[in-house]
mmCIF file of C-alpha atoms in Angstrom:
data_model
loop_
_atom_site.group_PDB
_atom_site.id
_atom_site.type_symbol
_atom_site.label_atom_id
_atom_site.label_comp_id
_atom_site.label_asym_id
_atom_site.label_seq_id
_atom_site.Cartn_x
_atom_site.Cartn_y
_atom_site.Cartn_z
ATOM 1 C CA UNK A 2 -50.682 -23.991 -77.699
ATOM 2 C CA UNK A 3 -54.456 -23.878 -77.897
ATOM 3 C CA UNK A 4 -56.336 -26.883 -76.023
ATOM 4 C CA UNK A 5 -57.349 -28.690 -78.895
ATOM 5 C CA UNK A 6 -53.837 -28.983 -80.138
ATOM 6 C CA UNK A 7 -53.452 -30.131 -76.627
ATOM 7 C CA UNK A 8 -55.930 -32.903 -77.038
ATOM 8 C CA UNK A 9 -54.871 -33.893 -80.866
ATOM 9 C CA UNK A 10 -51.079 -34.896 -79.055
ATOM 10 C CA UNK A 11 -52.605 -37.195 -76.161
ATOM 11 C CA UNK A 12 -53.262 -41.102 -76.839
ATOM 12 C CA UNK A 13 -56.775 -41.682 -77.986
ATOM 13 C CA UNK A 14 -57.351 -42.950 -73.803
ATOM 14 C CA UNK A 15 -55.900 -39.684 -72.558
ATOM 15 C CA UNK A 16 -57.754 -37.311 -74.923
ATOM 16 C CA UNK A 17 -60.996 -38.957 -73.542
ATOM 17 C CA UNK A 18 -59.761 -38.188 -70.004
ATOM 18 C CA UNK A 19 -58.992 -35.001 -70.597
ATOM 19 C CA UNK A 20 -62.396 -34.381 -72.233
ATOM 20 C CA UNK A 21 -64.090 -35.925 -68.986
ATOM 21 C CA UNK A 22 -62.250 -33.711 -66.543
ATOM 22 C CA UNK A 23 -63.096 -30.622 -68.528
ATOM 23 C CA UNK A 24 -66.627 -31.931 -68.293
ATOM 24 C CA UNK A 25 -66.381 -32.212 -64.368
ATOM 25 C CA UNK A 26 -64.996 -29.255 -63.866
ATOM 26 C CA UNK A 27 -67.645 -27.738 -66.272
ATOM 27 C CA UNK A 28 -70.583 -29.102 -64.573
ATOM 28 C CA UNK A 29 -69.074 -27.738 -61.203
ATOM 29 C CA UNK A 30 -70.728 -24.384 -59.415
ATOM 30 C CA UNK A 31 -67.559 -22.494 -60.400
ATOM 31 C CA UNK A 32 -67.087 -23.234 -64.274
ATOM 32 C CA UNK A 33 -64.395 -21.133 -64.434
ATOM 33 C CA UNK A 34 -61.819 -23.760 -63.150
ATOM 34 C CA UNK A 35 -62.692 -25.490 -66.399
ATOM 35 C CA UNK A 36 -61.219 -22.742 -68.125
ATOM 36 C CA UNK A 37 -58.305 -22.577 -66.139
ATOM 37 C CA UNK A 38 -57.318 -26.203 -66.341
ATOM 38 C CA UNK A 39 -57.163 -25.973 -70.115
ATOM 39 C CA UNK A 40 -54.863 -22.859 -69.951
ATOM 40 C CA UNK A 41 -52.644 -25.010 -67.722
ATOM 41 C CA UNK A 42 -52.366 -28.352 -69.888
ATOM 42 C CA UNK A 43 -52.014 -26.379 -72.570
ATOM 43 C CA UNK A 44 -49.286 -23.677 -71.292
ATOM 44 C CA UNK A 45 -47.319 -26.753 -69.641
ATOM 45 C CA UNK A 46 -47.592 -28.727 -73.187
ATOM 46 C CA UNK A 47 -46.139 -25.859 -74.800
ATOM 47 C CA UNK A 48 -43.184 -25.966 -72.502
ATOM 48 C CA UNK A 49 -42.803 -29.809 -73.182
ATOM 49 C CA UNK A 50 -44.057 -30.649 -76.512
ATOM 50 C CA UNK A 51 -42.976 -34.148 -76.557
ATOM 51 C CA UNK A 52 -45.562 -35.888 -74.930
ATOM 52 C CA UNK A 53 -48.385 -36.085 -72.049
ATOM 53 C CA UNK A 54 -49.888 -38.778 -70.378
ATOM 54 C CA UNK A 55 -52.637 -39.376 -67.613
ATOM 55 C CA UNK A 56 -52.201 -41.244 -64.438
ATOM 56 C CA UNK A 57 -55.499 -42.098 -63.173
ATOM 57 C CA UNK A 58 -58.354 -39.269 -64.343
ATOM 58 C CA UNK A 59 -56.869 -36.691 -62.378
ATOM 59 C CA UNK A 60 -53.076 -35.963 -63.102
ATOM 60 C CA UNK A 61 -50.941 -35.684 -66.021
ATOM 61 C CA UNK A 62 -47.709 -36.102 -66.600
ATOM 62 C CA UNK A 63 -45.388 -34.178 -69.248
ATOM 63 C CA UNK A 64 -42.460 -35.230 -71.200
ATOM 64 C CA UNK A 65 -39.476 -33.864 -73.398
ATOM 65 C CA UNK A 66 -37.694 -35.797 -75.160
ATOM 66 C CA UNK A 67 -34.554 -36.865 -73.820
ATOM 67 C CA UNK A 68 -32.122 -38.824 -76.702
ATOM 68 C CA UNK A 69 -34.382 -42.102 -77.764
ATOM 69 C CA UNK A 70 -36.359 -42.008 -74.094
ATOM 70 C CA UNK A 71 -38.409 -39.510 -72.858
ATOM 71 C CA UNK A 72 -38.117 -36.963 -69.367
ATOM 72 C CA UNK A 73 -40.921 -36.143 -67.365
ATOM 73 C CA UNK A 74 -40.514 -32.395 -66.346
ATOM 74 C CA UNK A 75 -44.234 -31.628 -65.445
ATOM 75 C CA UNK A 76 -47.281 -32.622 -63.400
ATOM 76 C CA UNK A 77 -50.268 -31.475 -62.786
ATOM 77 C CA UNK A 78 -53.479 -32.816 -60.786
ATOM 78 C CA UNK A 79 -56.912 -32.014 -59.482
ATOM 79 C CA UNK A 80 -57.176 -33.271 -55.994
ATOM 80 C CA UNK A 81 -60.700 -31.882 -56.212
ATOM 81 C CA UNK A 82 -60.320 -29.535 -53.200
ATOM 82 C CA UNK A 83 -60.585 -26.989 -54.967
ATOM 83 C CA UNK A 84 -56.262 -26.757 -55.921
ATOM 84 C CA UNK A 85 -54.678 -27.199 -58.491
ATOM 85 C CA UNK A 86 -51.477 -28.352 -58.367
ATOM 86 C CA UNK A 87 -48.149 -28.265 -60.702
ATOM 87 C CA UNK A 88 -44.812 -29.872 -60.265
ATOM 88 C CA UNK A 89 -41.951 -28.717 -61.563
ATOM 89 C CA UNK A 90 -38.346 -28.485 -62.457
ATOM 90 C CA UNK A 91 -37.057 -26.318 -59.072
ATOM 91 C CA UNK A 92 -36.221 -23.048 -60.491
ATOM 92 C CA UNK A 93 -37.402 -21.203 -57.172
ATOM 93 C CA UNK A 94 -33.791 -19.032 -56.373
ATOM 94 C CA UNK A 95 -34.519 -17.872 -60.239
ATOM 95 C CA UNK A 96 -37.976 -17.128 -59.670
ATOM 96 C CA UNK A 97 -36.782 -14.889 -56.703
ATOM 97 C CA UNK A 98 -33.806 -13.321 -58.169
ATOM 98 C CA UNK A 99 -35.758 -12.089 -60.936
ATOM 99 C CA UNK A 100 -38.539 -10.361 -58.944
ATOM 100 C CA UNK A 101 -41.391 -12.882 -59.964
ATOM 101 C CA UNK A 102 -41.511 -14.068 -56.726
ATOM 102 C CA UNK A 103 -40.617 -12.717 -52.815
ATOM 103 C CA UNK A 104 -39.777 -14.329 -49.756
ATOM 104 C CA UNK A 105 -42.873 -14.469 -47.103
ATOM 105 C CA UNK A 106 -41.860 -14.194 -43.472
ATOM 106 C CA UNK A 107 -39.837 -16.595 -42.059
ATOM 107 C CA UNK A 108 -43.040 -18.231 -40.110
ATOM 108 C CA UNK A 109 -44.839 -19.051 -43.351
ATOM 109 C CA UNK A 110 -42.908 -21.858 -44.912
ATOM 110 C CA UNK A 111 -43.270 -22.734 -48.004
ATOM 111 C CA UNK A 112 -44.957 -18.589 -48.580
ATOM 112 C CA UNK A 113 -44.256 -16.714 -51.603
ATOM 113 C CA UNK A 114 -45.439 -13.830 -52.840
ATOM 114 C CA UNK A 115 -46.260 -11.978 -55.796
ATOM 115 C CA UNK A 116 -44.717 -8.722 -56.043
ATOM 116 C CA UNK A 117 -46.961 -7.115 -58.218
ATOM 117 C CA UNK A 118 -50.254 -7.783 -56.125
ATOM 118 C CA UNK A 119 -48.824 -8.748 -52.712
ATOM 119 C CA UNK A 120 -50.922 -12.221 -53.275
ATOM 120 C CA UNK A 121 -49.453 -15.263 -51.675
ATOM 121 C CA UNK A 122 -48.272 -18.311 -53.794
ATOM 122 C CA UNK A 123 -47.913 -21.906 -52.174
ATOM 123 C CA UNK A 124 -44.544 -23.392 -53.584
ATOM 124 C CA UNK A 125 -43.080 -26.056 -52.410
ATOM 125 C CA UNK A 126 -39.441 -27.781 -52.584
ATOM 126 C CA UNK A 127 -39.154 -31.465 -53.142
ATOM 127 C CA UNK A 128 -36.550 -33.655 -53.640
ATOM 128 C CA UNK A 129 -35.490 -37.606 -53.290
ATOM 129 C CA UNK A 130 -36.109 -37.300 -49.992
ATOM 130 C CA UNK A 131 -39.362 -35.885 -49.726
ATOM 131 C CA UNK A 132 -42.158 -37.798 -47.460
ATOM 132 C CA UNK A 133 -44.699 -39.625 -49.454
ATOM 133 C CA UNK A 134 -43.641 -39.000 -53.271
ATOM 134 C CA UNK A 135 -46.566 -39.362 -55.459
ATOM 135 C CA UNK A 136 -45.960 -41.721 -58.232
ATOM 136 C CA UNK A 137 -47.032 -39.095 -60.428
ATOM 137 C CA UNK A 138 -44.218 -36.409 -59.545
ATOM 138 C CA UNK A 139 -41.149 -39.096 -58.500
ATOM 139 C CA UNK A 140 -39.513 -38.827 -61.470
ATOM 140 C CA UNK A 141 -39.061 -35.258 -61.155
ATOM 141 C CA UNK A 142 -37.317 -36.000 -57.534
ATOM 142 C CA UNK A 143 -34.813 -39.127 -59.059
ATOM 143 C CA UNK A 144 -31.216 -38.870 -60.270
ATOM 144 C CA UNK A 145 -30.273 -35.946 -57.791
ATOM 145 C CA UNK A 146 -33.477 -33.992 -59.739
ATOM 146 C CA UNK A 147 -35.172 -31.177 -57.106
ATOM 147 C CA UNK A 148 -38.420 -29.817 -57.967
ATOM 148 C CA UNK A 149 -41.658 -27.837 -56.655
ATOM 149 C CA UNK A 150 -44.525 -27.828 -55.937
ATOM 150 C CA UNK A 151 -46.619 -24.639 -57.014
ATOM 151 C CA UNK A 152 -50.280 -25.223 -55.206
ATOM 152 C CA UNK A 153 -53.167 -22.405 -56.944
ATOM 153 C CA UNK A 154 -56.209 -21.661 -54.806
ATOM 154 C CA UNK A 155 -59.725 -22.279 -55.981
ATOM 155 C CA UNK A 156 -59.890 -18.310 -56.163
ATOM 156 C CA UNK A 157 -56.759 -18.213 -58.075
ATOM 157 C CA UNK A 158 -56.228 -14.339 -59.509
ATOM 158 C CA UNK A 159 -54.629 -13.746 -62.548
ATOM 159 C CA UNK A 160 -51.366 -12.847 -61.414
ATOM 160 C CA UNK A 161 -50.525 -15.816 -59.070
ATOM 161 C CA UNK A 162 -51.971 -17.993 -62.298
ATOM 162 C CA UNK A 163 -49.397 -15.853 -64.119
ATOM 163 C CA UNK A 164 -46.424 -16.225 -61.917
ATOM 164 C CA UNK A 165 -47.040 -20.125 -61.926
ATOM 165 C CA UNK A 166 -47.177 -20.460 -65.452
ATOM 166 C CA UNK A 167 -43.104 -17.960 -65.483
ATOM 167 C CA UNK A 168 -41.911 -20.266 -63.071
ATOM 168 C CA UNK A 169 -42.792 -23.436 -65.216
ATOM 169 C CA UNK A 170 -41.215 -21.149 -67.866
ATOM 170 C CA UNK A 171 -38.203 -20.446 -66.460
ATOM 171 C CA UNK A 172 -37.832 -24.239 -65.385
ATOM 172 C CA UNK A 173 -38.086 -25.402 -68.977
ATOM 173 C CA UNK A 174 -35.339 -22.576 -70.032
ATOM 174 C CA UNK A 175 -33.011 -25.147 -68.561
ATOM 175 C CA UNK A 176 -34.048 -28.159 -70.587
ATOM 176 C CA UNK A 177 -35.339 -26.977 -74.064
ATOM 177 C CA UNK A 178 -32.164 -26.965 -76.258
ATOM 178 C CA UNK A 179 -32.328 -24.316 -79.079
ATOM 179 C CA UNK A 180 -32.688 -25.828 -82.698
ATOM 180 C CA UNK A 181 -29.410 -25.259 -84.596
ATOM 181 C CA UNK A 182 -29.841 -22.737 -86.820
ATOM 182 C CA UNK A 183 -29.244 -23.333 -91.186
ATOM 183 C CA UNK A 184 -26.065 -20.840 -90.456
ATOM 184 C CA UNK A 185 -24.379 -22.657 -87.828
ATOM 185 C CA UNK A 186 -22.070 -24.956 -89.240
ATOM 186 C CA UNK A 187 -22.940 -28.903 -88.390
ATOM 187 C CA UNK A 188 -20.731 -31.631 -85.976
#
């Protein structure tokens, strides 16, 4: 989904957030993370195309849609440190069965790296029981729910921003349902 298909679903309030953090993060010395903050609203609207919100003018929040109510499955904020972080559906065993990610030694918790450049990833497990739950990431944590935390550096390369973006992928391959198709015969 391109960014301004990103901005035409958001609330007229949101889209106006989103265009002030863009312009913050363009008027920073590194204009770059501009760039990369629209890739990431937009690659994490793709995977839930129901709806996003903002909490505050730093974080937002995405949704599927789950039977007349809505899910959150994503978050994402600027703590302006330099991170960004996403939350997401925990899909972390997955992520390391497949090869997208690797185990760090033992004595860096929370360590992962990429296999193709040997470049660390931050990710996180949460759950209910996680210390100090953000109100924007809770929801993922409620009804038994686990999730992550995937923290990118300022200096983010492209294949940690890559391996991010598979692991919210392969998160939302557990809660997008496939569209019947015209063949298959209805219930």
């Amino acid at each position: 989904m391109a960014f301004e298909e990103f901005l035409a679903k958001l609330a007229p309030k949101d889209k106006v957030n989103a265009e002030r953090r863009v312009s913050v993060l363009e008027a920073e010395a590194d204009a770059s993370r501009a760039h990369l903050w629209r890739r990431l609203v937009s690659a994490l609207m793709t995977l839930s195309p129901h709806a996003a919100k903002f909490v505050g003018k730093q974080t937002v929040q995405f949704y599927i849609a789950d039977g007349k109510y809505r899910m959150q499955v994503f978050a994402m904020e600027d703590l302006q440190d330099g991170n960004f972080t996403i939350y997401a559906p925990d899909a972390l065993d997955e992520a390391v069965k497949t090869g997208l990610l690797e185990d760090a030694e033992p004595a860096e918790e929370h360590s992962y790296f990429v296999p193709a450049s040997k470049e660390p990833l931050r990710v996180e497990r949460l759950d209910g029981n996680s210390i100090n739950s953000g109100a924007h990431y809770k929801d993922l944590t409620g009804w038994n729910r686990k999730a992550v935390r995937i923290t990118l550096p300022p200096s983010a390369s492209p294949k940690q921003i890559e391996a991010a973006e598979v692991l919210c992928a392969l998160a939302a391959q557990h809660f997008v349902r496939a569209k019947p198709s015209a063949d298959s015969p209805s219930k």
